[in-house]
mmCIF file of C-alpha atoms in Angstrom:
data_model
loop_
_atom_site.group_PDB
_atom_site.id
_atom_site.type_symbol
_atom_site.label_atom_id
_atom_site.label_comp_id
_atom_site.label_asym_id
_atom_site.label_seq_id
_atom_site.Cartn_x
_atom_site.Cartn_y
_atom_site.Cartn_z
ATOM 1 C CA MET P 1 20.461 11.686 -30.017
ATOM 2 C CA ASN P 2 16.870 10.418 -30.631
ATOM 3 C CA LEU P 3 17.245 7.784 -28.475
ATOM 4 C CA ARG P 4 18.426 9.578 -25.471
ATOM 5 C CA ARG P 5 15.313 12.235 -25.920
ATOM 6 C CA TYR P 6 13.130 9.067 -26.336
ATOM 7 C CA LEU P 7 14.680 7.429 -23.094
ATOM 8 C CA THR P 8 14.480 10.669 -21.204
ATOM 9 C CA VAL P 9 10.635 10.982 -21.818
ATOM 10 C CA ALA P 10 9.679 7.228 -21.379
ATOM 11 C CA PHE P 11 11.902 7.251 -17.936
ATOM 12 C CA LEU P 12 10.154 10.641 -16.850
ATOM 13 C CA SER P 13 6.683 9.601 -17.518
ATOM 14 C CA ALA P 14 7.470 6.122 -15.509
ATOM 15 C CA SER P 15 8.639 7.879 -12.520
ATOM 16 C CA LEU P 16 5.829 10.190 -12.260
ATOM 17 C CA ILE P 17 2.798 7.487 -12.629
ATOM 18 C CA GLY P 18 4.829 5.444 -10.459
ATOM 19 C CA LEU P 19 4.782 7.956 -7.772
ATOM 20 C CA GLU P 20 1.065 8.512 -7.743
ATOM 21 C CA LEU P 21 0.646 4.599 -7.192
ATOM 22 C CA VAL P 22 3.178 4.426 -4.528
ATOM 23 C CA TRP P 23 2.153 7.634 -2.672
ATOM 24 C CA THR P 24 -1.535 6.560 -3.362
ATOM 25 C CA ARG P 25 -0.903 3.341 -1.310
ATOM 26 C CA ILE P 26 1.238 5.140 1.499
ATOM 27 C CA PHE P 27 -0.891 7.924 2.504
ATOM 28 C CA SER P 28 -4.107 6.130 2.284
ATOM 29 C CA ALA P 29 -2.815 3.656 4.465
ATOM 30 C CA GLU P 30 -0.783 5.977 7.121
ATOM 31 C CA PHE P 31 -3.461 8.836 6.842
ATOM 32 C CA TYR P 32 -6.970 8.825 5.392
ATOM 33 C CA TYR P 33 -8.368 6.776 2.112
ATOM 34 C CA THR P 34 -9.092 10.457 0.653
ATOM 35 C CA PHE P 35 -5.471 10.724 0.004
ATOM 36 C CA SER P 36 -5.866 8.705 -2.989
ATOM 37 C CA PHE P 37 -7.904 11.496 -4.392
ATOM 38 C CA LEU P 38 -5.797 14.040 -3.171
ATOM 39 C CA ILE P 39 -2.432 12.463 -4.756
ATOM 40 C CA LEU P 40 -4.547 12.222 -8.189
ATOM 41 C CA SER P 41 -5.673 15.932 -8.225
ATOM 42 C CA LEU P 42 -2.088 17.189 -7.268
ATOM 43 C CA ALA P 43 -0.547 15.019 -10.037
ATOM 44 C CA ILE P 44 -2.832 16.707 -12.688
ATOM 45 C CA MET P 45 -2.455 20.006 -11.273
ATOM 46 C CA GLY P 46 1.266 20.010 -10.935
ATOM 47 C CA LEU P 47 1.772 18.731 -14.468
ATOM 48 C CA GLY P 48 -0.639 21.114 -15.764
ATOM 49 C CA MET P 49 0.856 24.001 -13.846
ATOM 50 C CA GLY P 50 4.442 23.034 -14.906
ATOM 51 C CA SER P 51 3.517 23.318 -18.525
ATOM 52 C CA LEU P 52 1.589 26.345 -17.960
ATOM 53 C CA PHE P 53 4.765 27.981 -15.986
ATOM 54 C CA VAL P 54 6.836 27.389 -19.221
ATOM 55 C CA ARG P 55 4.565 29.109 -21.246
ATOM 56 C CA LEU P 56 4.102 32.120 -19.103
ATOM 57 C CA PHE P 57 8.014 32.544 -18.326
ATOM 58 C CA ARG P 58 9.601 32.138 -22.004
ATOM 59 C CA LYS P 59 13.098 32.565 -20.296
ATOM 60 C CA LEU P 60 12.588 29.277 -18.412
ATOM 61 C CA SER P 61 11.860 27.128 -21.620
ATOM 62 C CA ASN P 62 15.249 26.751 -22.798
ATOM 63 C CA ILE P 63 16.078 22.943 -23.347
ATOM 64 C CA LYS P 64 19.229 23.436 -21.388
ATOM 65 C CA PHE P 65 17.244 23.606 -18.082
ATOM 66 C CA VAL P 66 15.539 20.235 -18.613
ATOM 67 C CA SER P 67 18.334 17.993 -16.844
ATOM 68 C CA SER P 68 18.051 20.514 -13.822
ATOM 69 C CA TYR P 69 14.202 20.430 -13.689
ATOM 70 C CA ILE P 70 14.144 16.643 -13.866
ATOM 71 C CA ALA P 71 16.745 16.489 -11.029
ATOM 72 C CA LEU P 72 14.632 18.931 -9.073
ATOM 73 C CA ALA P 73 11.670 16.528 -9.825
ATOM 74 C CA ALA P 74 13.989 13.565 -8.307
ATOM 75 C CA ILE P 75 14.927 15.418 -5.369
ATOM 76 C CA PHE P 76 11.347 16.319 -4.467
ATOM 77 C CA ALA P 77 10.130 12.837 -5.170
ATOM 78 C CA LEU P 78 12.935 11.545 -2.664
ATOM 79 C CA ILE P 79 12.405 13.831 0.155
ATOM 80 C CA SER P 80 8.889 14.690 -0.021
ATOM 81 C CA PRO P 81 7.462 11.578 1.785
ATOM 82 C CA VAL P 82 9.933 12.033 4.319
ATOM 83 C CA ILE P 83 9.250 15.561 5.472
ATOM 84 C CA ILE P 84 5.496 14.856 5.301
ATOM 85 C CA PHE P 85 6.094 12.099 7.888
ATOM 86 C CA LYS P 86 8.073 14.256 10.107
ATOM 87 C CA LEU P 87 5.397 16.948 9.834
ATOM 88 C CA ASN P 88 3.386 14.634 11.843
ATOM 89 C CA LEU P 89 0.300 16.038 10.569
ATOM 90 C CA ASN P 90 -3.089 15.518 12.762
ATOM 91 C CA PHE P 91 -6.215 15.891 10.485
ATOM 92 C CA ALA P 92 -8.168 16.012 13.798
ATOM 93 C CA THR P 93 -7.109 19.613 14.363
ATOM 94 C CA LEU P 94 -7.404 20.563 10.561
ATOM 95 C CA PHE P 95 -10.119 23.050 11.102
ATOM 96 C CA THR P 96 -9.024 24.117 14.808
ATOM 97 C CA GLU P 97 -5.470 24.739 14.661
ATOM 98 C CA PHE P 98 -3.429 27.136 12.378
ATOM 99 C CA LYS P 99 -0.267 25.156 12.544
ATOM 100 C CA THR P 100 -1.871 22.271 11.286
ATOM 101 C CA VAL P 101 -3.458 24.191 8.283
ATOM 102 C CA LEU P 102 0.152 25.264 7.553
ATOM 103 C CA LYS P 103 1.479 21.854 7.657
ATOM 104 C CA PHE P 104 -1.110 20.734 5.244
ATOM 105 C CA LEU P 105 -0.597 23.357 2.992
ATOM 106 C CA LEU P 106 2.971 22.492 2.886
ATOM 107 C CA SER P 107 2.295 18.878 2.276
ATOM 108 C CA ILE P 108 0.295 19.813 -0.915
ATOM 109 C CA VAL P 109 3.429 21.995 -2.119
ATOM 110 C CA LEU P 110 5.764 18.983 -1.768
ATOM 111 C CA LEU P 111 3.412 16.304 -3.145
ATOM 112 C CA SER P 112 2.959 18.580 -6.213
ATOM 113 C CA SER P 113 6.321 19.692 -6.683
ATOM 114 C CA SER P 114 7.730 16.150 -8.628
ATOM 115 C CA PHE P 115 4.634 16.706 -10.882
ATOM 116 C CA PHE P 116 5.407 20.536 -11.309
ATOM 117 C CA PHE P 117 8.976 20.092 -12.525
ATOM 118 C CA GLY P 118 7.962 16.977 -14.319
ATOM 119 C CA GLY P 119 5.429 18.791 -16.369
ATOM 120 C CA MET P 120 7.988 21.555 -16.989
ATOM 121 C CA SER P 121 10.385 19.290 -18.435
ATOM 122 C CA LEU P 122 7.866 17.178 -20.823
ATOM 123 C CA ALA P 123 6.612 20.587 -22.062
ATOM 124 C CA ILE P 124 9.760 21.875 -23.019
ATOM 125 C CA ILE P 125 10.848 18.495 -24.762
ATOM 126 C CA PHE P 126 7.517 18.472 -26.626
ATOM 127 C CA LYS P 127 7.908 22.028 -27.705
ATOM 128 C CA THR P 128 11.422 21.825 -28.975
ATOM 129 C CA ASN P 129 10.518 18.421 -30.714
ATOM 130 C CA SER P 130 7.489 19.329 -31.950
ATOM 131 C CA LYS P 131 7.833 17.536 -35.372
ATOM 132 C CA ASP P 132 8.440 14.419 -33.522
ATOM 133 C CA ILE P 133 5.355 14.457 -31.358
ATOM 134 C CA PRO P 134 3.872 10.876 -32.583
ATOM 135 C CA ARG P 135 6.900 9.016 -31.443
ATOM 136 C CA LEU P 136 7.427 11.067 -28.284
ATOM 137 C CA TYR P 137 3.725 10.774 -27.329
ATOM 138 C CA MET P 138 4.240 6.829 -27.814
ATOM 139 C CA VAL P 139 7.449 6.318 -25.607
ATOM 140 C CA ASP P 140 5.245 8.747 -23.072
ATOM 141 C CA LEU P 141 2.603 6.166 -22.821
ATOM 142 C CA VAL P 142 4.775 2.929 -23.042
ATOM 143 C CA GLY P 143 6.875 4.085 -20.328
ATOM 144 C CA ALA P 144 3.978 5.001 -18.286
ATOM 145 C CA GLY P 145 2.031 1.865 -18.977
ATOM 146 C CA LEU P 146 5.074 -0.268 -18.277
ATOM 147 C CA CYS P 147 5.848 1.386 -14.844
ATOM 148 C CA VAL P 148 2.278 0.618 -13.590
ATOM 149 C CA ALA P 149 3.227 -3.051 -13.799
ATOM 150 C CA VAL P 150 6.983 -2.329 -12.450
ATOM 151 C CA THR P 151 5.430 -0.465 -9.564
ATOM 152 C CA ILE P 152 3.207 -2.992 -8.604
ATOM 153 C CA ILE P 153 5.847 -5.652 -8.571
ATOM 154 C CA LEU P 154 8.122 -3.271 -6.541
ATOM 155 C CA MET P 155 5.888 -2.905 -3.863
ATOM 156 C CA ASN P 156 5.077 -6.547 -3.566
ATOM 157 C CA VAL P 157 8.782 -7.763 -3.929
ATOM 158 C CA ALA P 158 10.823 -4.925 -2.264
ATOM 159 C CA GLY P 159 7.844 -3.668 -0.102
ATOM 160 C CA THR P 160 5.932 -0.311 -0.276
ATOM 161 C CA GLN P 161 8.385 1.637 1.837
ATOM 162 C CA SER P 162 11.452 0.866 -0.212
ATOM 163 C CA ALA P 163 9.545 1.009 -3.434
ATOM 164 C CA THR P 164 8.943 4.924 -2.374
ATOM 165 C CA PHE P 165 12.454 5.561 -3.096
ATOM 166 C CA LEU P 166 13.253 3.050 -5.945
ATOM 167 C CA ILE P 167 10.406 4.558 -8.077
ATOM 168 C CA SER P 168 12.732 7.575 -8.494
ATOM 169 C CA LEU P 169 15.501 5.664 -10.179
ATOM 170 C CA PRO P 170 14.087 6.338 -13.847
ATOM 171 C CA LEU P 171 13.702 10.005 -12.637
ATOM 172 C CA ILE P 172 17.601 9.976 -12.043
ATOM 173 C CA ALA P 173 18.215 8.159 -15.073
ATOM 174 C CA ALA P 174 16.353 10.717 -16.920
ATOM 175 C CA ALA P 175 18.401 13.760 -15.384
ATOM 176 C CA PHE P 176 21.542 12.388 -16.632
ATOM 177 C CA LEU P 177 20.039 11.441 -20.253
ATOM 178 C CA ALA P 178 18.423 14.972 -20.904
ATOM 179 C CA SER P 179 19.661 17.950 -22.596
ATOM 180 C CA GLY P 180 21.462 20.548 -20.568
ATOM 181 C CA LYS P 181 24.056 20.977 -17.588
ATOM 182 C CA LYS P 182 24.091 18.374 -15.167
ATOM 183 C CA TYR P 183 24.644 20.497 -12.099
ATOM 184 C CA LEU P 184 22.075 19.001 -9.798
ATOM 185 C CA SER P 185 21.851 15.582 -11.107
ATOM 186 C CA ALA P 186 24.232 14.355 -8.531
ATOM 187 C CA ILE P 187 22.064 15.516 -5.723
ATOM 188 C CA PRO P 188 19.484 13.122 -5.995
ATOM 189 C CA VAL P 189 21.823 10.103 -6.323
ATOM 190 C CA LEU P 190 23.081 10.905 -3.092
ATOM 191 C CA LEU P 191 19.986 11.352 -1.660
ATOM 192 C CA PHE P 192 18.619 7.773 -2.705
ATOM 193 C CA ILE P 193 21.740 6.214 -1.160
ATOM 194 C CA PHE P 194 21.473 8.058 1.919
ATOM 195 C CA LEU P 195 17.597 7.483 2.291
ATOM 196 C CA ILE P 196 17.112 3.730 0.720
ATOM 197 C CA GLY P 197 18.591 1.888 3.806
ATOM 198 C CA LYS P 198 16.352 3.801 6.026
ATOM 199 C CA ALA P 199 13.040 3.333 4.274
ATOM 200 C CA ASP P 200 11.229 1.272 6.786
ATOM 201 C CA SER P 201 11.485 3.836 9.689
ATOM 202 C CA LEU P 202 11.439 6.733 7.374
ATOM 203 C CA VAL P 203 7.998 6.105 5.303
ATOM 204 C CA GLU P 204 5.652 5.429 8.265
ATOM 205 C CA SER P 205 3.826 7.432 10.707
ATOM 206 C CA GLY P 206 4.965 7.411 14.350
ATOM 207 C CA ARG P 207 1.653 5.970 16.616
ATOM 208 C CA GLN P 208 1.056 4.521 19.632
ATOM 209 C CA GLU P 209 0.283 1.176 18.964
ATOM 210 C CA ARG P 210 -2.488 -0.789 21.008
ATOM 211 C CA ALA P 211 0.047 -3.888 21.737
ATOM 212 C CA PRO P 212 3.571 -4.996 20.729
ATOM 213 C CA VAL P 213 3.713 -5.235 16.709
ATOM 214 C CA MET P 214 5.276 -8.833 16.093
ATOM 215 C CA TYR P 215 4.847 -8.771 12.243
ATOM 216 C CA LYS P 216 4.733 -6.231 9.393
ATOM 217 C CA HIS P 217 4.094 -6.601 5.753
ATOM 218 C CA TRP P 218 3.399 -3.566 3.399
ATOM 219 C CA ASP P 219 2.698 -4.471 -0.194
ATOM 220 C CA ALA P 220 0.547 -3.185 -3.167
ATOM 221 C CA MET P 221 -2.446 -4.544 -1.469
ATOM 222 C CA ALA P 222 -2.294 -3.464 2.034
ATOM 223 C CA LYS P 223 -0.173 -2.470 5.124
ATOM 224 C CA ILE P 224 -0.724 -5.720 7.673
ATOM 225 C CA LYS P 225 0.413 -5.710 11.250
ATOM 226 C CA LEU P 226 -0.019 -8.523 13.566
ATOM 227 C CA TYR P 227 -0.292 -7.551 17.092
ATOM 228 C CA ASP P 228 0.590 -9.992 19.932
ATOM 229 C CA TYR P 229 -2.019 -10.129 22.588
ATOM 230 C CA GLY P 230 -0.668 -13.005 24.543
ATOM 231 C CA GLU P 231 -0.153 -16.792 24.124
ATOM 232 C CA THR P 232 -3.958 -17.340 22.958
ATOM 233 C CA TYR P 233 -4.814 -14.358 20.758
ATOM 234 C CA ARG P 234 -3.293 -12.183 18.010
ATOM 235 C CA GLY P 235 -4.784 -8.929 16.367
ATOM 236 C CA LEU P 236 -4.611 -8.570 12.438
ATOM 237 C CA ASN P 237 -4.511 -4.818 11.347
ATOM 238 C CA ILE P 238 -4.764 -3.774 7.957
ATOM 239 C CA ASP P 239 -4.022 -0.284 6.813
ATOM 240 C CA ASN P 240 -4.292 1.138 10.611
ATOM 241 C CA ILE P 241 -8.137 0.853 10.668
ATOM 242 C CA ALA P 242 -9.428 -2.621 9.996
ATOM 243 C CA ASN P 243 -8.948 -5.320 12.423
ATOM 244 C CA SER P 244 -9.507 -9.256 12.658
ATOM 245 C CA GLY P 245 -8.929 -11.559 15.418
ATOM 246 C CA VAL P 246 -6.262 -14.779 15.179
ATOM 247 C CA VAL P 247 -7.260 -17.119 17.610
ATOM 248 C CA ALA P 248 -4.707 -19.900 18.988
ATOM 249 C CA PHE P 249 -6.161 -23.319 18.167
ATOM 250 C CA ASP P 250 -4.387 -26.792 18.916
ATOM 251 C CA GLY P 251 -6.716 -28.789 16.616
ATOM 252 C CA ASN P 252 -9.226 -29.950 19.250
ATOM 253 C CA PHE P 253 -12.642 -28.982 18.161
ATOM 254 C CA ASP P 254 -14.432 -30.394 21.153
ATOM 255 C CA ASN P 255 -12.493 -27.887 23.491
ATOM 256 C CA PRO P 256 -15.202 -26.287 25.566
ATOM 257 C CA ASP P 257 -13.371 -22.776 25.747
ATOM 258 C CA LEU P 258 -14.246 -22.772 21.860
ATOM 259 C CA GLN P 259 -17.927 -22.586 22.791
ATOM 260 C CA GLY P 260 -19.858 -19.172 23.290
ATOM 261 C CA TRP P 261 -18.456 -16.639 21.206
ATOM 262 C CA ASP P 262 -19.097 -12.707 21.923
ATOM 263 C CA ILE P 263 -20.681 -12.816 18.582
ATOM 264 C CA ASP P 264 -21.816 -16.439 18.006
ATOM 265 C CA VAL P 265 -22.414 -18.084 14.805
ATOM 266 C CA LYS P 266 -23.951 -21.556 16.312
ATOM 267 C CA ASN P 267 -27.760 -20.868 15.843
ATOM 268 C CA LEU P 268 -27.119 -19.952 12.119
ATOM 269 C CA ILE P 269 -25.305 -23.175 11.504
ATOM 270 C CA ASP P 270 -27.418 -25.365 13.599
ATOM 271 C CA ARG P 271 -30.415 -24.366 11.399
ATOM 272 C CA PHE P 272 -29.099 -26.716 8.559
ATOM 273 C CA ASP P 273 -27.996 -30.277 8.156
ATOM 274 C CA GLY P 274 -24.322 -30.131 7.054
ATOM 275 C CA CYS P 275 -24.098 -26.341 6.469
ATOM 276 C CA THR P 276 -21.961 -24.585 3.689
ATOM 277 C CA PHE P 277 -20.535 -21.467 5.130
ATOM 278 C CA LEU P 278 -18.829 -18.704 3.624
ATOM 279 C CA SER P 279 -16.904 -16.265 5.668
ATOM 280 C CA LEU P 280 -17.040 -13.047 3.577
ATOM 281 C CA GLY P 281 -13.745 -11.195 4.537
ATOM 282 C CA ALA P 282 -12.185 -14.052 6.299
ATOM 283 C CA GLY P 283 -9.501 -11.987 7.878
ATOM 284 C CA GLY P 284 -7.676 -13.910 10.591
ATOM 285 C CA GLY P 285 -9.935 -17.001 10.474
ATOM 286 C CA MET P 286 -11.907 -16.425 13.533
ATOM 287 C CA ASP P 287 -15.260 -17.207 11.637
ATOM 288 C CA VAL P 288 -13.714 -20.286 9.736
ATOM 289 C CA LEU P 289 -12.931 -21.512 13.424
ATOM 290 C CA GLN P 290 -16.358 -21.013 14.789
ATOM 291 C CA ALA P 291 -18.010 -22.720 11.889
ATOM 292 C CA LEU P 292 -15.602 -25.762 11.915
ATOM 293 C CA VAL P 293 -16.217 -25.842 16.106
ATOM 294 C CA TYR P 294 -19.971 -25.839 15.251
ATOM 295 C CA GLY P 295 -20.104 -28.476 12.732
ATOM 296 C CA ALA P 296 -20.149 -26.861 9.390
ATOM 297 C CA THR P 297 -19.342 -29.412 6.718
ATOM 298 C CA GLU P 298 -17.814 -26.999 4.141
ATOM 299 C CA VAL P 299 -16.136 -23.563 4.791
ATOM 300 C CA HIS P 300 -15.220 -20.829 2.419
ATOM 301 C CA ALA P 301 -12.686 -18.681 3.632
ATOM 302 C CA VAL P 302 -13.056 -15.739 1.069
ATOM 303 C CA GLU P 303 -10.191 -12.807 1.728
ATOM 304 C CA VAL P 304 -9.434 -10.262 -1.055
ATOM 305 C CA ASN P 305 -5.879 -9.589 0.382
ATOM 306 C CA PRO P 306 -3.503 -12.890 -0.790
ATOM 307 C CA HIS P 307 -0.860 -12.325 1.724
ATOM 308 C CA ILE P 308 -3.509 -12.696 4.686
ATOM 309 C CA ASN P 309 -4.194 -16.179 3.237
ATOM 310 C CA LYS P 310 -0.639 -17.257 2.829
ATOM 311 C CA MET P 311 0.009 -16.160 6.272
ATOM 312 C CA LEU P 312 -2.534 -18.599 7.492
ATOM 313 C CA THR P 313 -1.952 -21.311 5.115
ATOM 314 C CA LYS P 314 1.977 -21.355 4.418
ATOM 315 C CA GLY P 315 2.953 -19.051 7.196
ATOM 316 C CA ASP P 316 5.467 -15.925 6.187
ATOM 317 C CA ILE P 317 8.571 -16.083 8.372
ATOM 318 C CA SER P 318 10.219 -13.007 6.897
ATOM 319 C CA GLY P 319 7.904 -10.352 8.574
ATOM 320 C CA TYR P 320 8.006 -11.761 11.792
ATOM 321 C CA ILE P 321 9.865 -8.951 14.219
ATOM 322 C CA ILE P 322 12.129 -10.346 16.975
ATOM 323 C CA PRO P 323 11.869 -8.521 20.524
ATOM 324 C CA ASP P 324 15.123 -6.135 21.331
ATOM 325 C CA SER P 325 14.844 -7.982 24.795
ATOM 326 C CA ILE P 326 15.876 -11.184 23.336
ATOM 327 C CA GLU P 327 19.453 -11.609 23.410
ATOM 328 C CA ASN P 328 19.917 -15.005 21.400
ATOM 329 C CA LYS P 329 18.197 -13.979 18.493
ATOM 330 C CA GLU P 330 19.183 -17.015 16.536
ATOM 331 C CA GLU P 331 17.583 -19.212 19.034
ATOM 332 C CA PHE P 332 14.398 -17.393 19.154
ATOM 333 C CA GLU P 333 11.178 -19.431 18.079
ATOM 334 C CA ILE P 334 8.927 -17.681 15.826
ATOM 335 C CA ILE P 335 5.432 -19.119 15.612
ATOM 336 C CA THR P 336 3.765 -18.303 12.353
ATOM 337 C CA CYS P 337 0.279 -17.441 12.134
ATOM 338 C CA ASN P 338 -0.633 -21.257 10.254
ATOM 339 C CA ASP P 339 1.385 -22.964 13.336
ATOM 340 C CA PHE P 340 -0.617 -20.627 15.766
ATOM 341 C CA THR P 341 -3.922 -21.563 14.431
ATOM 342 C CA GLY P 342 -3.203 -25.231 14.409
ATOM 343 C CA ASN P 343 -3.019 -25.197 10.427
ATOM 344 C CA LEU P 344 -7.071 -24.352 10.727
ATOM 345 C CA TYR P 345 -6.802 -23.098 6.866
ATOM 346 C CA ASN P 346 -5.222 -26.524 5.775
ATOM 347 C CA ASP P 347 -8.329 -28.697 7.220
ATOM 348 C CA PRO P 348 -10.018 -30.499 4.117
ATOM 349 C CA ARG P 349 -13.291 -28.626 4.890
ATOM 350 C CA VAL P 350 -11.792 -25.465 4.473
ATOM 351 C CA LYS P 351 -11.474 -23.872 0.838
ATOM 352 C CA VAL P 352 -9.237 -20.598 0.860
ATOM 353 C CA VAL P 353 -10.099 -18.499 -1.626
ATOM 354 C CA SER P 354 -8.268 -15.049 -2.465
ATOM 355 C CA GLU P 355 -10.656 -13.097 -4.456
ATOM 356 C CA ASP P 356 -13.517 -10.276 -4.193
ATOM 357 C CA ALA P 357 -16.118 -12.170 -2.113
ATOM 358 C CA ARG P 358 -19.269 -10.644 -4.041
ATOM 359 C CA THR P 359 -17.377 -11.667 -7.607
ATOM 360 C CA TYR P 360 -16.856 -15.142 -5.708
ATOM 361 C CA ILE P 361 -20.574 -15.645 -4.551
ATOM 362 C CA ARG P 362 -21.874 -14.630 -8.086
ATOM 363 C CA ARG P 363 -20.519 -17.636 -9.509
ATOM 364 C CA PHE P 364 -22.944 -19.766 -7.299
ATOM 365 C CA GLU P 365 -26.571 -20.204 -7.268
ATOM 366 C CA ASN P 366 -27.977 -21.238 -3.870
ATOM 367 C CA LYS P 367 -24.778 -22.914 -2.855
ATOM 368 C CA PHE P 368 -24.213 -21.215 0.611
ATOM 369 C CA ASP P 369 -26.416 -21.682 3.315
ATOM 370 C CA VAL P 370 -25.052 -19.123 5.759
ATOM 371 C CA ILE P 371 -22.716 -15.948 4.264
ATOM 372 C CA TYR P 372 -21.269 -14.287 7.182
ATOM 373 C CA SER P 373 -19.352 -10.966 7.398
ATOM 374 C CA LEU P 374 -18.211 -9.456 10.417
ATOM 375 C CA SER P 375 -17.761 -5.696 10.882
ATOM 376 C CA SER P 376 -16.410 -5.447 7.325
ATOM 377 C CA ASN P 377 -15.953 -1.419 7.522
ATOM 378 C CA THR P 378 -13.931 0.722 5.626
ATOM 379 C CA TRP P 379 -12.595 4.383 5.809
ATOM 380 C CA ALA P 380 -15.508 5.141 3.517
ATOM 381 C CA ALA P 381 -17.871 3.364 5.606
ATOM 382 C CA LEU P 382 -16.913 4.670 8.782
ATOM 383 C CA GLY P 383 -16.648 8.392 7.237
ATOM 384 C CA SER P 384 -20.183 8.250 5.796
ATOM 385 C CA GLY P 385 -21.616 6.503 9.131
ATOM 386 C CA SER P 386 -22.496 3.301 7.428
ATOM 387 C CA PHE P 387 -21.468 0.668 9.800
ATOM 388 C CA ALA P 388 -21.518 -3.270 8.748
#
C-alpha cells in the first residue's frame, strides 16, 4: 500500500513539473516570452489554491476523491493547450477588445486547472498520511527532479509538441494508482490516444507565414523553421521572432556576387593581416561566409542552439517537408542546409561552437580581431526598445 502511495506522489509531482517546462517552451515560442513567467505563476497559484480549497471545503478532502482529482488534472493537462490554440489569442487587442480579455481569462483558468487539482490531490495525501511526511516529501522531490531531465529528453527526442501530451502519462498512471473510485481514470487515456497522433497540428498557432516553410524542428531549446525563398536563399526562423539568412554557396570564394553585402564586414576584416573573426550568434552562417570571402584566416561560428549547427555541419533530413504538389515523393530530392551552403561549416578555417558566446569569449584574452553580431534581438530587447 505504501508503494502505491509513494508512486502516486512521485508520478503526480513528475507530471506537474513537466507541464511547467513544456508549457513554458510552447507558449513562449508561440505567443510571447512573458508566458514563461505566467506559467510559473499559475503553477504556484494553482497548487496553493488547490490546497486551500481542500482546507476550506472539508467534504472534498476525502481520500476516496484523490483518483478523480488526479484524473481531472490529467484531462486538463491534455486539453488545455489544444483549447488555448483554438482560441486564437491576439494579444495586440488585449486592451481594446473585450472578447480577447475573456479569451485570456479562460486561458488562465485552463492553464491553472491541472495544478489546482494536483494541489488538491497532494494536500489530501499529505494530510491523510501526516506521519509519513518525510518519505512522501522525498518521493515528491525525487519524482519532480527526475522528470526535469526526462522532460528535456522528451522534447529533444520526441519533439516539443508530442512531449506536450506524453508528459501527462505519469498523471494518468497516478490516477489508477491513487485511492478511491476510478470513474474518471479512463477519460484521460482515451484523450491521450486521440490527441497524441495529432500533436503537430494541434499544438501550434495558425499564422500567415512569410514564405513556404520547408523545414521544422522543435526541441527544448527552440522552435526552428526554414523558409524557402528560392534557389539562392533560405531564411532561418527561431521561435517565430529571430531570423537569420542561409545563403546558397558553391564553394567558389572568388564569385563576384559574394561581394558588397547590405551590411558588409570587408572594412573590418581588411584592417588586420590574418583576421581572426568571431560571429556571435552565427545562425544560418551568413557572417561566416562573408568573413571567409573577405579573407579571414580563422572564423569562430558561435551559436547557442546546437541543432542549428547540426543543420549546417551534418544536415538533418528528418525535418524537411515535402510539398503536397510533388506527386512522386520518393524521388523528391531534399537539399539539406549543409549541402545548400557548400559545406561551409566544414571548411578547415571554421570552428563551430555550440555555446553561449559570452561564456566562450571570456575563455580567451586578446584572441579575436573582430567580434561581430548582427541583430541579435530577443523578445525582451524588442519589448524594451533595446535593439542590437
